[in-house]
CSV table of C-alpha atoms and ligand atoms in Angstrom, one decimal:
chain,number,residue,atom,x,y,z
A,89,MET,CA,0.0,0.0,0.0
A,90,LEU,CA,2.8,2.3,1.0
A,91,ILE,CA,4.8,1.4,-2.1
A,92,LEU,CA,1.7,2.1,-4.2
A,93,GLY,CA,1.1,5.5,-2.6
A,94,PHE,CA,4.8,6.4,-3.2
A,95,ALA,CA,4.6,5.2,-6.8
A,96,LEU,CA,1.5,7.4,-7.3
A,97,LEU,CA,3.2,10.4,-5.8
A,98,VAL,CA,6.2,10.0,-8.1
A,99,LEU,CA,3.8,9.5,-11.0
A,100,GLY,CA,1.9,12.7,-10.0
A,101,GLY,CA,5.3,14.6,-10.0
A,102,PHE,CA,6.1,13.4,-13.5
A,103,LEU,CA,2.7,14.3,-14.8
A,104,ALA,CA,3.0,17.9,-13.4
A,105,LEU,CA,6.4,18.2,-15.1
A,106,PHE,CA,4.9,16.9,-18.3
A,107,LEU,CA,2.1,19.4,-18.2
A,108,ARG,CA,4.6,22.2,-17.6
A,109,ASP,CA,6.6,21.2,-20.6
A,110,TYR,CA,3.5,21.6,-22.7
A,111,GLY,CA,3.0,25.1,-21.3
A,112,ILE,CA,0.0,24.2,-19.2
A,113,THR,CA,0.6,25.8,-15.9
A,114,LEU,CA,-1.7,25.8,-12.9
A,115,PRO,CA,-2.3,29.0,-11.0
A,116,LEU,CA,0.0,27.9,-8.2
A,117,ALA,CA,3.6,28.2,-7.3
A,118,GLY,CA,5.9,25.5,-8.8
A,119,PHE,CA,6.3,23.1,-5.9
A,120,TRP,CA,2.6,23.2,-4.8
A,121,GLN,CA,1.7,22.6,-8.4
A,122,TYR,CA,3.6,19.3,-8.3
A,123,MET,CA,2.2,18.4,-5.0
A,124,LEU,CA,-1.4,19.0,-5.9
A,125,ALA,CA,-1.2,17.0,-9.0
A,126,ALA,CA,0.6,14.2,-7.1
A,127,ILE,CA,-2.1,14.2,-4.3
A,128,PHE,CA,-4.8,14.2,-6.9
A,129,PHE,CA,-3.4,11.1,-8.6
A,130,ALA,CA,-2.6,9.4,-5.3
A,131,LEU,CA,-6.2,9.9,-4.2
A,132,ALA,CA,-7.7,8.7,-7.5
A,133,GLY,CA,-5.4,5.6,-7.5
A,134,ALA,CA,-6.2,4.8,-3.8
A,135,TRP,CA,-9.9,5.1,-4.5
A,136,LEU,CA,-9.8,2.8,-7.5
A,137,PHE,CA,-7.6,0.3,-5.7
A,138,SER,CA,-9.7,0.2,-2.5
A,139,ASP,CA,-12.9,-0.2,-4.5
A,140,ARG,CA,-11.5,-3.3,-6.3
A,141,LEU,CA,-10.2,-4.6,-3.0
A,142,ALA,CA,-13.5,-4.2,-1.2
A,143,GLY,CA,-15.2,-6.0,-4.1
A,144,ARG,CA,-12.9,-8.9,-3.8
A,145,ILE,CA,-13.3,-9.1,0.0
A,146,MET,CA,-17.1,-9.0,-0.3
A,147,ARG,CA,-17.1,-11.7,-2.9
A,148,GLN,CA,-14.9,-14.0,-0.7
A,149,LEU,CA,-17.0,-13.2,2.4
A,150,GLY,CA,-20.1,-14.1,0.3
A,151,GLU,CA,-18.6,-17.4,-0.5
A,152,VAL,CA,-17.6,-18.1,3.0
A,153,THR,CA,-21.1,-17.1,4.3
A,154,ALA,CA,-22.8,-19.3,1.7
A,155,ALA,CA,-20.6,-22.3,2.7
A,156,ALA,CA,-21.3,-21.7,6.4
A,157,LYS,CA,-25.0,-21.6,5.7
A,158,ARG,CA,-24.7,-24.9,3.8
A,159,ILE,CA,-22.9,-26.4,6.8
A,160,ALA,CA,-25.5,-25.1,9.2
A,161,GLY,CA,-28.1,-26.6,6.9
A,162,GLY,CA,-26.6,-30.1,7.5
A,163,ASP,CA,-24.4,-30.4,4.4
A,164,TRP,CA,-21.3,-31.6,6.2
A,165,GLU,CA,-19.5,-32.4,3.0
A,166,THR,CA,-19.2,-28.7,2.2
A,167,GLU,CA,-15.6,-27.4,2.2
A,168,ILE,CA,-14.5,-23.9,1.2
A,169,ARG,CA,-12.0,-24.4,-1.6
A,170,ARG,CA,-8.6,-22.6,-1.9
A,171,PRO,CA,-8.8,-20.7,1.3
A,172,GLU,CA,-7.2,-17.3,0.5
A,173,GLU,CA,-4.4,-15.6,2.3
A,174,GLY,CA,-5.1,-13.2,5.2
A,175,GLU,CA,-8.0,-13.0,7.6
A,176,ILE,CA,-10.7,-14.3,5.2
A,177,GLY,CA,-8.4,-17.3,4.4
A,178,GLU,CA,-8.1,-18.0,8.1
A,179,LEU,CA,-11.9,-17.7,8.6
A,180,ALA,CA,-12.4,-20.1,5.7
A,181,SER,CA,-10.0,-22.7,7.1
A,182,ALA,CA,-11.6,-22.2,10.6
A,183,ILE,CA,-15.0,-23.0,9.1
A,184,ASN,CA,-13.5,-25.9,7.2
A,185,GLY,CA,-12.1,-27.1,10.5
A,186,ILE,CA,-15.5,-26.8,12.2
A,187,SER,CA,-17.1,-28.6,9.3
A,188,ARG,CA,-14.6,-31.5,9.5
A,189,THR,CA,-15.1,-31.8,13.3
A,190,ILE,CA,-18.9,-31.8,12.9
A,191,LYS,CA,-18.5,-34.4,10.1
A,192,GLU,CA,-16.4,-36.6,12.3
A,193,ASN,CA,-18.8,-36.2,15.2
A,194,VAL,CA,-21.8,-37.0,13.0
A,195,ARG,CA,-20.0,-40.1,11.7
A,196,GLU,CA,-19.2,-41.3,15.2
A,197,LEU,CA,-22.8,-40.7,16.3
A,198,ALA,CA,-24.1,-42.6,13.3
A,199,GLU,CA,-21.7,-45.4,14.1
A,200,SER,CA,-22.7,-45.7,17.7
A,201,LYS,CA,-26.4,-45.4,16.7
A,202,GLY,CA,-25.8,-48.2,14.3
A,203,ARG,CA,-24.2,-50.3,17.0
A,204,LEU,CA,-27.0,-49.6,19.4
A,205,GLU,CA,-29.6,-50.5,16.8
A,206,ALA,CA,-27.8,-53.8,16.0
A,207,VAL,CA,-27.6,-54.7,19.7
A,208,LEU,CA,-31.3,-53.8,20.2
A,209,ALA,CA,-32.4,-55.7,17.1
A,210,ASN,CA,-30.5,-58.8,18.0
A,211,MET,CA,-31.3,-58.9,21.7
A,212,GLU,CA,-33.5,-61.7,23.0
A,213,SER,CA,-34.8,-59.4,25.7
A,214,GLY,CA,-37.5,-56.9,24.8
A,215,VAL,CA,-36.7,-53.2,25.2
A,216,LEU,CA,-39.2,-50.3,25.3
A,217,LEU,CA,-38.6,-46.6,25.8
A,218,PHE,CA,-41.2,-44.1,26.9
A,219,ASP,CA,-41.0,-40.4,27.2
A,220,GLY,CA,-41.9,-38.3,30.3
A,221,GLU,CA,-45.6,-38.4,29.3
A,222,GLY,CA,-45.5,-42.2,28.9
A,223,ARG,CA,-45.5,-42.2,25.1
A,224,LEU,CA,-43.6,-45.0,23.3
A,225,SER,CA,-40.5,-43.7,21.7
A,226,LEU,CA,-38.6,-46.9,21.0
A,227,ILE,CA,-39.4,-50.6,20.8
A,228,ASN,CA,-37.0,-53.4,19.7
A,229,PRO,CA,-38.1,-56.5,17.6
A,230,ALA,CA,-38.0,-58.8,20.6
A,231,ALA,CA,-40.5,-56.5,22.5
A,232,GLU,CA,-42.6,-56.4,19.3
A,233,GLY,CA,-42.7,-60.2,19.3
A,234,PHE,CA,-43.6,-60.4,23.1
A,235,LEU,CA,-46.4,-57.9,22.8
A,236,GLY,CA,-47.7,-58.8,19.4
A,237,VAL,CA,-47.4,-55.2,18.1
A,238,ARG,CA,-45.6,-53.5,15.2
A,239,ALA,CA,-43.3,-50.6,15.9
A,240,GLU,CA,-44.8,-48.4,13.1
A,241,GLU,CA,-48.3,-48.9,14.5
A,242,VAL,CA,-47.6,-48.1,18.1
A,243,MET,CA,-44.8,-45.6,18.1
A,244,GLY,CA,-45.8,-42.3,19.9
A,245,MET,CA,-48.8,-43.9,21.5
A,246,PRO,CA,-49.6,-43.6,25.2
A,247,HIS,CA,-48.3,-46.8,27.0
A,248,VAL,CA,-51.8,-48.1,27.8
A,249,GLU,CA,-52.6,-48.3,24.1
A,250,ALA,CA,-49.1,-49.3,23.0
A,251,VAL,CA,-48.6,-52.3,25.2
A,252,LYS,CA,-52.2,-53.4,25.8
A,253,ASN,CA,-51.4,-55.1,29.1
A,254,TYR,CA,-52.8,-53.9,32.3
A,255,SER,CA,-49.9,-55.2,34.6
A,256,LEU,CA,-47.2,-53.7,32.3
A,257,SER,CA,-49.0,-50.4,32.0
A,258,SER,CA,-49.5,-50.1,35.8
A,259,LEU,CA,-45.7,-50.9,36.2
A,260,ILE,CA,-44.8,-48.0,33.8
A,261,ASP,CA,-47.3,-45.7,35.6
A,262,ASP,CA,-45.6,-46.6,39.0
A,263,VAL,CA,-42.2,-45.5,37.6
A,264,LEU,CA,-43.6,-42.4,36.0
A,265,ARG,CA,-45.0,-41.4,39.4
A,266,SER,CA,-42.2,-42.5,41.7
A,267,TRP,CA,-39.2,-42.2,39.4
A,268,LYS,CA,-37.9,-45.4,41.0
A,269,LEU,CA,-36.9,-48.7,39.6
A,270,ALA,CA,-39.7,-51.3,39.6
A,271,ARG,CA,-39.8,-55.0,38.7
A,272,LYS,CA,-42.6,-57.5,38.3
A,273,GLU,CA,-43.3,-60.9,36.8
A,274,ILE,CA,-45.9,-60.4,34.1
A,275,SER,CA,-48.0,-63.0,32.2
A,276,LEU,CA,-48.6,-62.3,28.5
A,277,ILE,CA,-51.4,-64.1,26.7
A,278,TYR,CA,-51.3,-62.7,23.2
A,279,PRO,CA,-49.7,-63.6,20.8
A,280,GLN,CA,-48.3,-66.4,22.9
A,281,GLU,CA,-48.6,-67.4,26.5
A,282,ARG,CA,-45.4,-66.2,28.2
A,283,THR,CA,-44.1,-65.2,31.5
A,284,VAL,CA,-41.8,-62.2,31.4
A,285,GLU,CA,-39.6,-60.8,34.1
A,286,THR,CA,-40.0,-57.0,33.7
A,287,HIS,CA,-37.7,-54.3,34.8
A,288,ALA,CA,-38.8,-50.7,34.5
A,289,ALA,CA,-36.3,-47.9,35.3
A,290,PRO,CA,-36.5,-44.1,35.1
A,291,ILE,CA,-34.2,-42.3,32.7
A,292,PHE,CA,-32.6,-39.0,34.0
A,293,GLY,CA,-31.3,-36.1,31.9
A,294,VAL,CA,-27.9,-34.5,32.3
A,295,GLY,CA,-29.2,-32.1,34.9
A,296,GLY,CA,-30.7,-35.1,36.9
A,297,GLU,CA,-34.3,-34.4,35.8
A,298,PRO,CA,-36.4,-37.4,35.0
A,299,HIS,CA,-37.6,-37.6,31.4
A,300,GLY,CA,-38.5,-41.1,30.5
A,301,VAL,CA,-38.8,-44.8,31.4
A,302,VAL,CA,-36.9,-47.8,29.9
A,303,VAL,CA,-38.6,-51.2,30.2
A,304,VAL,CA,-36.7,-54.5,29.7
A,305,LEU,CA,-38.6,-57.8,29.3
A,306,TYR,CA,-36.9,-61.2,29.8
A,307,ASP,CA,-38.7,-64.3,28.7
A,308,ILE,CA,-38.7,-66.7,31.7
A,309,SER,CA,-41.4,-69.1,30.3
A,310,GLU,CA,-38.9,-71.9,29.9
A,311,ILE,CA,-37.6,-71.5,33.4
A,312,LYS,CA,-41.2,-71.4,34.8
A,313,HIS,CA,-42.0,-74.5,32.7
A,314,LEU,CA,-39.0,-76.4,34.1
A,315,GLU,CA,-39.9,-75.3,37.6
A,316,ARG,CA,-43.4,-76.7,37.1
A,317,VAL,CA,-42.1,-80.0,35.6
A,318,ARG,CA,-39.7,-80.4,38.5
A,319,ALA,CA,-42.4,-79.7,41.0
A,320,GLU,CA,-44.7,-82.2,39.3
A,321,PHE,CA,-41.9,-84.8,39.1
A,322,VAL,CA,-41.2,-84.5,42.8
A,323,ALA,CA,-44.9,-84.8,43.5
A,324,ASN,CA,-45.2,-87.9,41.3
A,325,VAL,CA,-42.1,-89.5,42.8
A,326,SER,CA,-43.4,-89.0,46.3
A,327,HIS,CA,-46.8,-90.4,45.3
A,328,GLU,CA,-45.3,-93.4,43.6
A,329,LEU,CA,-43.1,-94.2,46.6
A,330,LYS,CA,-45.8,-93.6,49.1
A,331,THR,CA,-48.1,-96.3,47.6
A,332,PRO,CA,-45.8,-99.3,48.1
A,333,VAL,CA,-44.4,-98.0,51.4
A,334,THR,CA,-48.0,-97.6,52.8
A,335,ALA,CA,-48.8,-101.1,51.6
A,336,VAL,CA,-45.6,-102.6,53.2
A,337,LYS,CA,-46.3,-100.7,56.5
A,338,GLY,CA,-50.0,-101.7,56.5
A,339,PHE,CA,-49.4,-105.4,56.0
A,340,ALA,CA,-46.5,-105.5,58.4
A,341,GLU,CA,-48.7,-103.9,61.1
A,342,THR,CA,-51.5,-106.3,60.3
A,343,LEU,CA,-49.0,-109.2,60.7
A,344,LEU,CA,-47.7,-107.8,64.0
A,345,SER,CA,-51.2,-107.3,65.4
A,346,GLY,CA,-52.0,-111.0,65.1
A,347,ALA,CA,-52.2,-112.1,61.5
A,348,LEU,CA,-48.7,-113.6,61.9
A,349,TYR,CA,-50.2,-116.6,63.7
A,350,ASN,CA,-52.7,-117.2,60.9
A,351,PHE,CA,-50.5,-119.1,58.6
A,352,ARG,CA,-52.4,-118.6,55.3
A,353,ALA,CA,-53.0,-114.9,55.9
A,354,ALA,CA,-49.4,-114.5,57.0
A,355,GLU,CA,-48.1,-116.1,53.8
A,356,GLU,CA,-50.4,-113.9,51.6
A,357,PHE,CA,-49.4,-110.7,53.4
A,358,VAL,CA,-45.7,-111.5,53.3
A,359,ASN,CA,-46.1,-112.1,49.6
A,360,ILE,CA,-47.7,-108.7,49.2
A,361,ILE,CA,-45.0,-107.1,51.2
A,362,ASN,CA,-42.4,-108.8,49.0
A,363,GLU,CA,-44.1,-107.6,45.8
A,364,GLU,CA,-44.4,-104.1,47.1
A,365,ALA,CA,-40.7,-104.1,48.1
A,366,GLU,CA,-39.9,-105.3,44.6
A,367,ARG,CA,-41.9,-102.5,43.1
A,368,LEU,CA,-40.1,-100.0,45.4
A,369,SER,CA,-36.8,-101.4,44.3
A,370,ARG,CA,-37.8,-101.2,40.5
A,371,LEU,CA,-39.0,-97.7,41.0
A,372,ILE,CA,-35.7,-96.6,42.7
A,373,HIS,CA,-33.7,-98.4,40.1
A,374,ASP,CA,-35.6,-96.6,37.3
A,375,LEU,CA,-35.3,-93.2,39.1
A,376,LEU,CA,-31.6,-93.7,39.5
A,377,GLU,CA,-31.2,-94.7,35.9
A,378,LEU,CA,-33.2,-91.6,34.7
A,379,SER,CA,-31.2,-89.2,37.0
A,380,LYS,CA,-28.0,-90.8,35.7
A,381,ILE,CA,-28.9,-90.2,32.1
A,382,GLU,CA,-30.2,-86.7,32.8
A,383,SER,CA,-27.2,-85.6,34.8
A,384,LYS,CA,-24.8,-83.2,33.2
A,385,GLY,CA,-21.8,-85.4,33.5
A,386,PHE,CA,-23.5,-88.4,31.7
A,387,ARG,CA,-21.3,-89.7,28.9
A,388,LEU,CA,-22.1,-92.5,26.5
A,389,ARG,CA,-19.4,-95.1,26.0
A,390,ILE,CA,-19.6,-95.3,22.3
A,391,GLU,CA,-18.0,-98.3,20.6
A,392,PRO,CA,-18.5,-100.2,17.4
A,393,LEU,CA,-21.5,-102.4,18.2
A,394,GLU,CA,-22.8,-105.3,16.1
A,395,LEU,CA,-26.4,-104.4,16.5
A,396,ASP,CA,-27.9,-107.5,14.9
A,397,ALA,CA,-25.9,-109.8,17.2
A,398,GLU,CA,-26.9,-107.7,20.2
A,399,ILE,CA,-30.6,-108.0,19.3
A,400,LYS,CA,-30.2,-111.7,18.9
A,401,ARG,CA,-28.5,-112.1,22.3
A,402,ILE,CA,-31.2,-110.1,24.1
A,403,VAL,CA,-34.0,-111.9,22.3
A,404,ASP,CA,-32.6,-115.2,23.2
A,405,LYS,CA,-32.2,-114.2,26.8
A,406,LEU,CA,-35.9,-113.1,27.0
A,407,LYS,CA,-37.4,-116.0,25.0
A,408,PRO,CA,-38.2,-118.2,28.1
A,409,GLN,CA,-40.3,-115.4,29.6
A,410,PHE,CA,-42.3,-114.9,26.4
A,411,LEU,CA,-42.8,-118.7,26.0
A,412,LYS,CA,-44.1,-118.8,29.5
A,413,LYS,CA,-46.8,-116.3,28.4
A,414,GLU,CA,-47.4,-118.2,25.2
A,415,LEU,CA,-46.0,-115.4,23.1
A,416,THR,CA,-43.8,-115.9,20.0
A,417,LEU,CA,-40.8,-113.7,19.9
A,418,THR,CA,-39.0,-113.5,16.5
A,419,THR,CA,-36.4,-111.4,14.8
A,420,ASP,CA,-36.1,-110.0,11.3
A,421,LEU,CA,-32.4,-109.1,10.8
A,422,PRO,CA,-30.4,-108.4,7.7
A,423,PRO,CA,-28.0,-111.3,6.6
A,424,GLU,CA,-24.8,-109.2,6.9
A,425,PRO,CA,-23.6,-107.7,10.2
A,426,VAL,CA,-24.8,-104.2,11.0
A,427,ILE,CA,-22.2,-102.2,13.0
A,428,VAL,CA,-23.1,-98.9,14.6
A,429,GLY,CA,-21.3,-96.6,17.0
A,430,ALA,CA,-23.4,-97.0,20.3
A,431,ASP,CA,-23.2,-97.6,24.0
A,432,ARG,CA,-23.8,-101.4,24.4
A,433,ASP,CA,-25.2,-101.2,28.0
A,434,GLN,CA,-27.6,-98.4,27.1
A,435,ILE,CA,-28.9,-100.0,23.9
A,436,GLU,CA,-29.5,-103.2,25.9
A,437,GLN,CA,-31.5,-101.1,28.4
A,438,VAL,CA,-33.6,-99.7,25.5
A,439,LEU,CA,-34.3,-103.1,24.0
A,440,LEU,CA,-35.1,-104.6,27.4
A,441,ASN,CA,-37.6,-101.8,28.2
A,442,LEU,CA,-39.4,-102.1,24.8
A,443,LEU,CA,-39.5,-105.9,25.0
A,444,ASP,CA,-40.7,-105.7,28.6
A,445,ASN,CA,-43.6,-103.5,27.5
A,446,SER,CA,-44.5,-105.9,24.6
A,447,LEU,CA,-44.5,-108.8,27.1
A,448,LYS,CA,-46.6,-106.9,29.6
A,449,TYR,CA,-49.1,-105.4,27.1
A,450,THR,CA,-49.6,-108.4,24.7
A,451,PRO,CA,-52.1,-111.0,25.7
A,452,GLY,CA,-51.1,-114.7,25.5
A,453,GLY,CA,-51.1,-116.2,22.0
A,454,GLY,CA,-49.7,-112.9,20.5
A,455,GLN,CA,-46.6,-112.2,18.5
A,456,VAL,CA,-43.7,-109.9,19.1
A,457,GLU,CA,-41.0,-109.2,16.4
A,458,VAL,CA,-37.8,-107.3,16.6
A,459,SER,CA,-36.5,-106.1,13.2
A,460,LEU,CA,-33.5,-104.1,12.0
A,461,ARG,CA,-33.0,-102.3,8.7
A,462,GLN,CA,-30.7,-99.7,7.3
A,463,ASP,CA,-32.1,-96.4,6.1
A,464,GLY,CA,-29.5,-94.1,4.5
A,465,GLY,CA,-27.0,-93.2,7.3
A,466,ASP,CA,-29.3,-94.6,10.0
A,467,VAL,CA,-30.4,-97.9,11.3
A,468,ILE,CA,-34.0,-98.4,12.3
A,469,VAL,CA,-35.0,-100.9,15.0
A,470,ALA,CA,-38.7,-101.8,15.4
A,471,VAL,CA,-40.3,-103.7,18.2
A,472,LYS,CA,-43.8,-104.8,17.0
A,473,ASP,CA,-46.5,-106.6,19.0
A,474,THR,CA,-50.0,-107.7,18.6
A,475,GLY,CA,-51.0,-106.4,22.0
A,476,ILE,CA,-53.6,-104.1,23.4
A,477,GLY,CA,-52.4,-101.0,21.6
A,478,ILE,CA,-52.4,-97.4,22.7
A,479,PRO,CA,-55.4,-95.0,22.2
A,480,PRO,CA,-54.5,-92.1,19.7
A,481,GLU,CA,-55.0,-89.4,22.4
A,482,ASP,CA,-52.4,-91.0,24.7
A,483,LEU,CA,-49.8,-91.5,21.9
A,484,PRO,CA,-48.2,-88.0,22.1
A,485,ARG,CA,-47.6,-88.3,25.9
A,486,ILE,CA,-46.5,-91.9,26.1
A,487,PHE,CA,-42.8,-90.9,26.5
A,488,GLU,CA,-43.4,-88.6,29.4
A,489,ARG,CA,-42.2,-89.6,32.8
A,490,PHE,CA,-44.8,-91.5,34.8
A,491,TYR,CA,-47.3,-91.3,32.0
A,492,ARG,CA,-49.4,-94.5,31.7
A,493,VAL,CA,-52.5,-95.2,29.7
A,494,ASP,CA,-53.9,-97.3,32.5
A,495,LYS,CA,-52.2,-96.6,35.8
A,496,ALA,CA,-53.8,-99.5,37.7
A,497,ARG,CA,-53.0,-102.0,34.9
A,498,SER,CA,-49.4,-100.8,34.7
A,499,ARG,CA,-48.9,-101.0,38.5
A,500,LYS,CA,-50.4,-104.5,38.6
A,501,LEU,CA,-47.9,-105.6,35.9
A,502,GLY,CA,-45.1,-104.1,37.9
A,503,GLY,CA,-44.6,-101.0,35.7
A,504,THR,CA,-43.1,-97.7,37.0
A,505,GLY,CA,-44.1,-95.5,34.1
A,506,LEU,CA,-40.5,-94.5,33.6
A,507,GLY,CA,-39.4,-97.1,31.0
A,508,LEU,CA,-40.3,-95.2,27.9
A,509,SER,CA,-38.8,-91.9,29.1
A,510,ILE,CA,-35.6,-93.7,29.8
A,511,VAL,CA,-35.7,-95.1,26.3
A,512,LYS,CA,-36.2,-91.7,24.8
A,513,HIS,CA,-33.3,-90.1,26.8
A,514,ILE,CA,-30.9,-92.9,25.8
A,515,ILE,CA,-31.8,-92.7,22.1
A,516,GLU,CA,-31.7,-88.9,22.0
A,517,ALA,CA,-28.3,-89.0,23.7
A,518,HIS,CA,-27.2,-91.2,20.7
A,519,ARG,CA,-28.5,-88.5,18.4
A,520,GLY,CA,-31.3,-90.9,17.3
A,521,ARG,CA,-35.1,-90.6,17.3
A,522,VAL,CA,-37.8,-92.7,18.9
A,523,TRP,CA,-41.5,-92.9,17.8
A,524,VAL,CA,-44.5,-95.1,18.0
A,525,GLU,CA,-47.4,-96.2,15.9
A,526,SER,CA,-50.3,-98.0,17.5
A,527,GLU,CA,-53.9,-99.1,17.1
A,528,PRO,CA,-55.9,-100.1,20.1
A,529,GLY,CA,-56.8,-103.8,20.0
A,530,LYS,CA,-54.4,-104.5,17.2
A,531,GLY,CA,-50.9,-103.8,18.5
A,532,SER,CA,-48.1,-101.3,18.8
A,533,GLN,CA,-44.9,-100.7,16.9
A,534,PHE,CA,-42.1,-98.9,18.7
A,535,TYR,CA,-39.2,-97.6,16.5
A,536,PHE,CA,-35.9,-96.1,17.2
A,537,SER,CA,-33.2,-94.9,14.8
A,538,LEU,CA,-29.5,-94.6,15.4
A,539,PRO,CA,-26.9,-92.8,13.2
A,540,ILE,CA,-24.4,-95.5,12.0
A,541,ASP,CA,-21.5,-93.2,12.1
A,542,ASN,CA,-22.0,-92.1,15.7
A,543,ARG,CA,-19.3,-90.3,17.7
A,544,GLY,CA,-21.7,-89.7,20.6
B,49,LIG,N1,-46.2,-102.2,23.8
B,49,LIG,C1,-47.1,-101.5,24.4
B,49,LIG,N2,-48.5,-101.8,24.2
B,49,LIG,C2,-49.4,-101.1,24.8
B,49,LIG,N3,-49.2,-100.0,25.6
B,49,LIG,C3,-47.9,-99.7,25.8
B,49,LIG,C4,-46.8,-100.5,25.2
B,49,LIG,N4,-45.7,-99.9,25.7
B,49,LIG,C5,-46.0,-98.9,26.5
B,49,LIG,N5,-47.3,-98.8,26.6
B,49,LIG,C6,-48.1,-97.8,27.4
B,49,LIG,O1,-47.2,-96.8,27.7
B,49,LIG,C7,-47.1,-96.6,29.1
B,49,LIG,C8,-45.7,-96.1,29.5
B,49,LIG,O2,-44.8,-97.2,29.3
B,49,LIG,P1,-43.5,-97.2,30.3
B,49,LIG,O3,-42.9,-95.9,30.3
B,49,LIG,O4,-42.7,-98.4,29.8
B,49,LIG,O5,-44.2,-97.5,31.7
B,49,LIG,P2,-44.6,-98.9,32.3
B,49,LIG,O6,-44.2,-100.0,31.4
B,49,LIG,O7,-43.8,-98.9,33.6
B,49,LIG,O8,-46.0,-98.7,32.6
B,49,LIG,C9,-47.5,-97.9,29.7
B,49,LIG,O9,-48.1,-97.7,31.0
B,49,LIG,C10,-48.6,-98.3,28.7
B,49,LIG,O10,-49.8,-97.7,29.0
B,50,LIG,MG1,-42.2,-100.2,30.7
């Protein structure tokens, strides 16, 4: 600027000299004449220069303002190109810096939002978020499934309408009123019967003011079901044990109170006591067997087993009992050996249980056949009898513990009601399958499959 002013001053001097040379003289003394001309040119030059400079600054400022507006409007990609030298250049690079920081923050926010959404979407627990007024502001897929609602239909609704469950709504109300954590076990009926452990907690803002409620639902139906099954099992066991113990005690007391001296009565009672004691022992044996198979540490001892030979051995062993009841017991086995990976003792247990049932539930004169065939990678063993059969309504429950079609008949025949559940456990531990076909009055066919290539 200084150089420019000086240059203009010199130029003005030269111009005054030039005018004088041509005889044009101003009405002033020589020196002032030069000075005036010089000042005039200096001013004119300065005015021209500052006008152009101001124009350029305004244009650059306009660009910067426009870019800042775009950034403010959410266009984080905006960058002011070629930041100029000087203050405006610094302003431009400061705005570029802000824009980059915002862009980075937005990217981090989007990433953590994405992570949160992925967690919520893949959680087995249901999560719901309500604002301070109790309106639904977030629901994850698990919660949609539990409550049988769709997010887009219930979002923004008051909790009473959104969750359509009185217990859950009153829990949310409690938290909205007290701003304290609350938990409750809630039964859901629609779309599926479920028991859910529910935790509702207040959400507090940065300043500590409450502004919403988060609700987490855990499905505990399976745990509840297992609790029920266990309780039922304990009740069943107690009942099953009580019957023979009561009989033993009753007859022993009768004997002690005089019947001992009546020889015929004494013999009969002692026989009953013996039978009941045997039943107790069978029951305890089966219970121990079942608990062994069900225990966590239970391991099969898998070895190559020649299944056809094993079947033959067991059938031969049981034949006398079948003959005694006038039942024919036959086998239908393939000519070549069938070798499978299996636990010999456990497979023997399965065959003994199935054949014991056929023996018990087939009237004299009937037939029982054990067959073996290969089916792809499996072998299928069938135990078929011409016995009393099983009514269709009982078929689905026949493998449950203590389930018997006719309790009295089973008891009379020495059954415990545990045989088939032991069979099922053993076969499933071998990664096999067990099923039954039956027609009352005609007979039953029990099947089990075993994978040939079994590693347990
Ligand atoms: N071969 C069969 N024929 C008819 N009913 C059967 C046969 N096998 C099993 N059942 C029915 O299934 C029930 C359960 O069998 P199981 O678990 O072996 O108990 P249990 O033999 O001790 O009664 C039996 O009580 C009986 O009602
Ligand atoms: Mg049985």
